[in-house]
Amino acid sequence: MEKSFPLHECHVNKVTIIINRTHAILHSIAILFLIHYRLSFFFQHPQNITIPTLPWLLIFVSELILSFAWFLQQACRWRPVYRNVFPERLPVDDKLPAIDVFICTADPKKEPSVEVMNTMISAMALDYPPEKLHVYISDDAGSDATLRCTKEAWNFAKYWVPFRRKYGLLTACPDVYFSSSEDDNGDYKGSEFKAERKKMEEKYEVLKQGLRKIVEGHFTTNVAINNTRDHPTIIEVINKEEDKVKMPQLIYVSREKKPSHNHNFKAGALNVLVHWYGFDGVGGPIISGSNFYIKREALLGSFNKQQDYMALKRLFGPSNDFIKTLVEDYKPRFIKDGESSRMSLENANILASCSYENQTVWGSKVGFLYFSVAEDYFTGLNLHRKGWKSVYLNPERQQFLGTSTTNLNDSLIQWTRWTSGPVTVALSRFCPLTYGSLKMSLVQVLCYSELAFMPLLNCLSLWGFAIIPQLCLFNGIPLYPKVSDPNFNIFSVILVSSILKSLYEVVTTGEQLKVWRNEWRIWMMRSVTCYTYGCFDVILNKLGMKEATFLPTNKVTDDEQVKLYEMGVFDFRTATVFLAPLVTVILINIAAFVGAVVKALVVDDDGDQYWEKMFGQMFLSFFILISNFAVIEGMIIRRDKAKIPLSSTLWSVVFSMFILLIGSVILC
Ligand SMILES: O=c1ccn([C@@H]2O[C@H](COP(=O)(O)OP(=O)(O)O[C@H]3O[C@H](CO)[C@@H](O)[C@H](O)[C@H]3O)[C@@H](O)[C@H]2O)c(=O)[nH]1
């Protein structure tokens, strides 16, 4: 038998393990001291108690919640590893499995066609045997423009794919290739290459203009009004019989949508592709959602010819062709013109219809799961629960590049969804803490739990830290030990330990100090905005008062916004509903801090005593204010269009006064 060598090797990072575990132990000890200090308050003689119990209890609960969040975070730091990969050990082309690449798009306005088509062209140009590569465009908008763009891009790909193959270019994406300053010309520098490159660049410019025209025309005609939630199935195989260049197969799929049927967002779109490619007869292919590959068996399970067909139909739906792909070892085949192709397309239409999954286990037990809008998280959890093994590949040359949000509005919308998705899971019977199985290690269960609970824990605890000590400071009530009290060291150690650990992580991953500063402030901002709204979404959804939503992230780049982003300046043009909590918290902290400084310097007779007593709270407010100085700047100093609008500031003034008033009455 042929001896096969592993494609990758895993190594444990010993130094990081020692640092992480030592830090975890020391930090845990400091937390235990904190718990002891807070608890001892409740065992004092009633006569010695000078501080109201409610704020003490609330800040203690906030500290416990944040400590629990910290504990969960240690799971993914417990055993850091790195991998060496050996691509040279890949089998010869004949032995490679067939793969399907799924590219989803749902809104031609928010997801610019030029970028979607570049993704499609890059997938077509993958360094993989073309007969084993199938590329699917899933268009959830059912947009005629996307279909036309796909055809235009296909015509360009017919030149780009052989060009890349011939010159061995490292870059698969034409947009990156033509806009990058990196020299990626393979070994070719001669005049033939230069002439071909120039021609290709011209063709690419023509393609870009063509795609833009299609999309603009689409939005200025009645076609633009087509309803993205109500359209029939549209499936088209883009390859033509007469195509001379050997190309991967490209298929456009827009599943049927009806307002009466829940379409289950991206997970629903992916499952249609899973029905479809299965139908296409690909044996053991790998699916790509967002930059990951997965084996078909992992998503659907393994079956053999002895299996009861009727039982399988009850699970997977009535399509005989699909069931055959489950039980037989299908070889990948291309759909060709003629009778078989017509039959295939007819069946494919049924597979992409709204009703195909009725009474089946699609989305509940097999395929991408529908329970949460973070379908990737929930599907991964269920797969690992069944014993799925996955590995992380982090090659030196980045293989997939995506777009990231560059302004506060898009980022907050995206994070609200990324909160509601996992929190839905955390607050359900699928809560990873109890739902994990023996096939998962305890550390893995904790990692999944961290992702599920992180938004909820951070939002609860950070609201506590952002207003309780400040309300008490405002009213002269100390919540932390005096500076001269040895117990003060507990809080100092916890803060310094957290700051140094995060600094260490940022520096050792090769990032700059500004990344570290950003992480702190973004963490605080998210906690009081999108984590909070995402958690509310889940609660309203559980009460049946709100449906789950999936607002696709805006991928349109605006030069002005990108400029601000690159300068590290916040673009505060977002809804007041997002800004108000953030600005309110800052105003409360300003009021508490300034009030305390004035009191210490001017009013209080015993200034030194006051500083001593209140230093902890004053420092906390000061820390929140300097970490979020960008908000103060946006509110008071900046004059540009992207500053915080006056209306949002005024609303926040009202809210902060209300909280100061009501909070002082209740707490103090
Ligand atoms: O009804 C829908 C909604 C979205 N999408 C597609 O899903 C993808 C992800 O949506 P996007 O708005 O880009 O979300 P992100 O927050 O950037 O995506 C991350 O988070 C999502 C879960 O919230 C996962 O689905 C994605 O894989 C993951 O990259 C995009 O290609 C969309 O076109 C659909 O196909 N149908």
XYZ file of C-alpha atoms in Angstrom, residues 10-387:
378
model
C 0.404 20.438 14.679
C 2.833 21.907 17.221
C 2.040 23.169 20.677
C 3.310 26.650 21.444
C 4.980 25.906 24.786
C 6.081 29.422 25.734
C 2.621 30.846 25.166
C 1.065 27.978 27.127
C 3.272 28.733 30.132
C 2.527 32.464 29.950
C -1.235 31.948 29.459
C -1.625 29.398 32.223
C 0.526 31.273 34.722
C -1.422 34.436 34.034
C -4.735 32.553 34.329
C -3.742 31.163 37.746
C -2.512 34.500 39.130
C -5.516 36.393 37.789
C -7.874 33.763 39.265
C -6.256 34.198 42.687
C -6.789 37.963 42.479
C -10.451 37.368 41.554
C -10.872 35.071 44.575
C -9.535 37.848 46.822
C -12.000 40.254 45.202
C -14.906 37.881 45.863
C -13.772 37.521 49.480
C -13.548 41.309 49.882
C -17.010 41.932 48.423
C -18.622 39.071 50.339
C -17.172 40.131 53.678
C -19.255 43.328 53.380
C -22.402 41.274 53.956
C -21.009 39.679 57.125
C -20.167 42.941 58.900
C -21.977 44.047 61.992
C -24.983 46.150 60.784
C -23.718 49.124 62.765
C -20.469 49.201 60.793
C -22.248 49.283 57.415
C -22.055 52.828 56.044
C -22.595 52.050 52.369
C -26.014 51.230 50.861
C -26.326 47.533 50.037
C -27.916 47.836 46.571
C -25.015 49.557 44.718
C -22.537 47.257 46.497
C -24.515 44.243 45.363
C -24.866 45.539 41.798
C -21.174 46.253 41.361
C -20.348 42.863 42.883
C -22.694 41.157 40.418
C -21.043 43.107 37.555
C -17.630 41.981 38.772
C -18.762 38.373 39.017
C -20.231 38.454 35.512
C -17.087 39.985 34.031
C -14.953 37.439 35.886
C -17.062 34.631 34.457
C -16.623 36.122 30.967
C -12.866 36.243 31.604
C -12.901 32.623 32.772
C -14.644 31.500 29.567
C -12.105 33.451 27.514
C -9.266 31.400 28.961
C -10.511 28.289 27.148
C -9.284 29.367 23.729
C -5.943 30.380 25.288
C -5.450 27.071 27.079
C -3.537 25.203 24.392
C -2.314 27.462 21.583
C -0.938 25.562 18.614
C 0.517 26.296 15.208
C 0.644 24.130 12.131
C 3.169 23.366 9.436
C 1.549 22.556 6.107
C 2.947 20.512 3.258
C 1.096 21.403 0.048
C 3.775 19.532 -1.912
C 2.332 16.284 -0.470
C -1.063 16.819 -2.108
C -2.090 13.881 -4.295
C -1.904 14.088 -8.080
C -4.813 15.784 -9.860
C -6.593 12.488 -10.573
C -6.837 11.717 -6.879
C -7.992 15.134 -5.723
C -11.622 15.321 -4.560
C -14.100 17.472 -6.444
C -14.897 20.765 -4.766
C -17.796 23.174 -4.924
C -17.337 26.840 -4.185
C -20.460 28.671 -3.018
C -20.596 32.434 -3.417
C -23.588 34.109 -1.800
C -24.996 37.486 -2.622
C -28.267 38.938 -1.414
C -28.415 42.600 -2.315
C -26.831 44.171 -5.427
C -26.933 47.598 -3.765
C -25.041 46.619 -0.608
C -22.821 44.005 -2.250
C -21.232 45.653 -5.307
C -21.295 43.406 -8.351
C -17.679 44.218 -9.222
C -16.599 42.601 -5.953
C -18.960 39.646 -6.148
C -17.778 38.974 -9.698
C -14.142 39.271 -8.668
C -14.817 36.600 -6.049
C -16.417 34.429 -8.685
C -13.529 34.923 -11.138
C -10.980 34.174 -8.373
C -12.802 30.926 -7.574
C -12.774 29.973 -11.268
C -9.045 30.701 -11.364
C -8.200 28.477 -8.384
C -5.186 26.276 -8.964
C -7.311 23.127 -9.213
C -8.256 20.710 -12.009
C -11.117 22.545 -13.795
C -13.176 19.374 -14.243
C -13.241 18.974 -10.458
C -14.176 22.537 -9.644
C -17.772 23.787 -9.580
C -18.558 27.407 -8.764
C -22.058 28.443 -7.691
C -23.385 31.976 -7.447
C -26.326 32.053 -5.054
C -28.343 35.190 -5.715
C -30.831 35.689 -2.914
C -31.995 38.949 -4.454
C -33.208 37.101 -7.563
C -31.742 40.026 -9.452
C -31.651 40.027 -13.216
C -28.627 42.331 -12.936
C -26.601 39.716 -11.024
C -27.375 37.071 -13.649
C -26.259 39.405 -16.434
C -23.142 40.382 -14.494
C -22.324 36.686 -13.997
C -22.438 36.148 -17.753
C -20.219 39.186 -18.409
C -17.742 38.046 -15.763
C -17.737 34.559 -17.263
C -16.681 36.008 -20.623
C -13.775 37.749 -18.924
C -12.880 34.656 -16.870
C -12.402 32.693 -20.094
C -9.354 34.891 -20.743
C -8.249 35.487 -17.167
C -8.125 31.817 -16.094
C -5.756 30.686 -18.908
C -3.683 33.877 -18.454
C -3.177 33.108 -14.759
C -2.406 29.453 -15.494
C 0.067 30.262 -18.256
C 2.120 32.733 -16.198
C 1.686 31.055 -12.813
C 0.398 34.208 -11.144
C 0.003 33.959 -7.388
C -2.963 36.335 -7.342
C -6.266 34.845 -8.459
C -8.341 37.996 -8.157
C -8.086 40.373 -11.141
C -8.955 43.469 -9.117
C -6.203 42.755 -6.590
C -3.759 41.859 -9.349
C -4.236 45.060 -11.327
C -4.390 47.399 -8.334
C -1.529 45.907 -6.315
C 2.002 47.247 -6.321
C 3.322 43.744 -5.603
C 5.343 42.165 -8.420
C 3.360 39.029 -9.224
C 4.452 38.174 -12.732
C 5.680 34.686 -12.106
C 8.975 34.167 -13.936
C 7.824 36.178 -16.906
C 9.007 39.674 -17.627
C 9.328 39.516 -21.428
C 7.491 41.577 -24.044
C 4.957 38.815 -24.814
C 3.866 38.789 -21.188
C 3.750 42.581 -21.006
C 1.572 42.807 -24.115
C -0.787 40.113 -22.807
C -0.977 41.745 -19.405
C -1.869 45.079 -20.977
C -4.620 43.463 -23.057
C -5.935 41.713 -19.993
C -5.960 44.935 -18.013
C -7.948 46.619 -20.785
C -10.412 43.750 -20.810
C -10.755 44.055 -17.050
C -11.486 47.785 -17.303
C -14.161 47.033 -19.913
C -15.640 44.398 -17.611
C -15.754 46.792 -14.659
C -17.487 49.490 -16.700
C -19.890 46.888 -18.113
C -20.805 45.564 -14.669
C -21.399 49.066 -13.323
C -23.612 49.913 -16.297
C -25.683 46.773 -15.791
C -26.252 47.538 -12.124
C -26.947 51.266 -12.654
C -29.350 50.453 -15.514
C -31.043 47.936 -13.262
C -31.729 50.518 -10.586
C -32.974 53.158 -12.998
C -35.502 50.882 -14.710
C -38.581 49.094 -13.434
C -36.569 45.886 -13.191
C -35.128 47.328 -9.990
C -38.495 46.975 -8.324
C -38.449 43.190 -8.572
C -39.287 41.781 -5.191
C -36.388 40.071 -3.469
C -38.812 38.187 -1.186
C -41.120 36.983 -3.936
C -39.650 35.452 -7.066
C -39.504 32.069 -8.818
C -36.471 29.805 -9.030
C -33.922 30.827 -11.626
C -31.109 28.396 -12.409
C -28.711 28.741 -15.262
C -25.598 26.818 -16.211
C -23.312 29.480 -17.634
C -20.776 27.207 -19.427
C -21.540 26.521 -23.040
C -20.859 23.315 -24.988
C -18.818 25.269 -27.518
C -16.457 26.790 -24.918
C -12.943 25.906 -26.045
C -10.999 26.699 -22.880
C -11.174 24.057 -20.155
C -13.042 25.890 -17.439
C -14.650 24.967 -14.110
C -18.424 24.756 -14.193
C -20.256 27.967 -13.291
C -23.886 27.858 -12.170
C -26.197 30.704 -11.226
C -28.867 29.744 -8.656
C -31.601 31.977 -7.333
C -33.895 29.895 -5.133
C -37.634 30.451 -5.114
C -38.885 32.960 -2.536
C -42.421 33.520 -1.312
C -43.502 35.900 1.475
C -45.421 33.013 3.077
C -42.238 30.893 3.441
C -39.440 31.548 5.897
C -36.373 31.665 3.678
C -33.843 31.278 6.525
C -31.354 33.808 5.203
C -27.892 32.625 4.260
C -28.330 29.142 5.741
C -31.393 28.624 3.539
C -29.458 29.780 0.472
C -26.552 27.473 1.260
C -28.827 24.476 1.774
C -30.360 24.981 -1.642
C -26.852 24.832 -3.042
C -26.195 21.701 -1.009
C -29.300 20.035 -2.514
C -28.197 21.262 -5.866
C -24.582 20.207 -5.905
C -25.599 16.866 -4.432
C -27.940 16.587 -7.306
C -25.085 17.551 -9.586
C -23.527 14.305 -8.483
C -20.320 15.360 -6.804
C -18.844 12.714 -4.552
C -17.220 13.939 -1.351
C -16.891 17.579 -2.342
C -15.995 20.349 0.003
C -18.236 23.325 0.670
C -17.032 26.861 1.109
C -19.235 29.225 3.098
C -17.123 32.038 4.457
C -13.579 30.981 3.825
C -13.889 27.448 5.034
C -13.945 24.076 3.405
C -16.073 21.278 4.697
C -16.663 17.710 3.575
C -20.076 16.804 2.315
C -20.308 13.864 4.734
C -19.844 16.213 7.660
C -22.917 18.204 6.683
C -25.146 15.353 5.533
C -23.854 12.154 7.141
C -22.582 8.937 5.502
C -24.934 6.418 3.910
C -24.625 3.293 1.806
C -26.669 1.356 -0.730
C -28.238 -0.815 1.976
C -29.998 2.209 3.381
C -33.813 2.349 3.305
C -34.653 4.802 0.481
C -38.024 5.735 1.947
C -36.470 6.582 5.308
C -33.904 8.741 3.557
C -36.649 10.517 1.614
C -38.389 11.346 4.853
C -35.185 12.978 6.037
C -33.923 14.606 2.862
C -37.007 15.230 0.730
C -38.566 13.371 -2.214
C -35.894 13.805 -4.899
C -34.680 10.386 -6.073
C -31.683 11.976 -7.716
C -30.612 13.612 -4.502
C -30.988 10.378 -2.516
C -28.843 8.587 -5.115
C -26.052 11.074 -4.495
C -26.167 10.164 -0.809
C -25.901 6.405 -1.177
C -23.800 6.035 -4.303
C -20.241 7.054 -4.857
C -20.970 9.646 -7.513
C -18.239 10.924 -9.758
C -18.431 14.609 -10.545
C -19.926 15.299 -13.929
C -20.608 18.403 -15.910
C -24.118 19.249 -16.989
C -24.223 19.338 -20.760
C -26.742 20.558 -23.285
C -29.474 18.168 -24.355
C -32.124 16.014 -22.757
C -30.262 15.111 -19.579
C -29.510 18.753 -18.951
C -33.164 19.736 -19.353
C -34.141 16.994 -16.921
C -31.440 18.113 -14.525
C -32.625 21.681 -14.573
C -36.250 20.627 -14.057
C -35.235 18.638 -10.996
C -33.022 21.444 -9.814
C -35.991 23.800 -9.927
C -37.859 21.483 -7.590
C -34.862 21.286 -5.269
C -34.638 25.087 -5.110
C -38.338 25.607 -4.469
C -39.671 27.010 -1.183
C -41.568 23.857 -0.328
C -38.858 21.255 -0.974
C -37.654 21.201 2.620
C -41.155 20.945 4.176
C -41.396 17.924 6.525
C -37.668 17.172 6.142
C -34.711 17.583 8.497
C -32.944 20.181 6.349
C -31.900 23.052 8.579
C -32.801 21.225 11.792
C -30.506 18.189 11.633
C -28.674 18.296 8.312
C -27.079 20.954 6.141
C -26.618 24.463 7.474
C -28.854 24.901 10.492
C -31.571 27.557 10.694
C -32.044 28.080 14.409
C -29.757 31.114 14.634
C -28.899 33.955 12.253
C -25.263 33.045 12.978
C -25.743 29.826 11.008
C -22.005 29.280 10.839
C -21.650 29.259 14.630
C -24.644 27.019 15.232
C -23.830 24.575 12.440
C -20.234 24.311 13.674
C -21.391 23.617 17.225
C -23.656 20.799 16.078
C -20.984 19.299 13.869
C -18.403 19.312 16.635
C -20.969 17.786 18.912
C -21.117 14.858 16.518
C -17.344 14.529 16.611
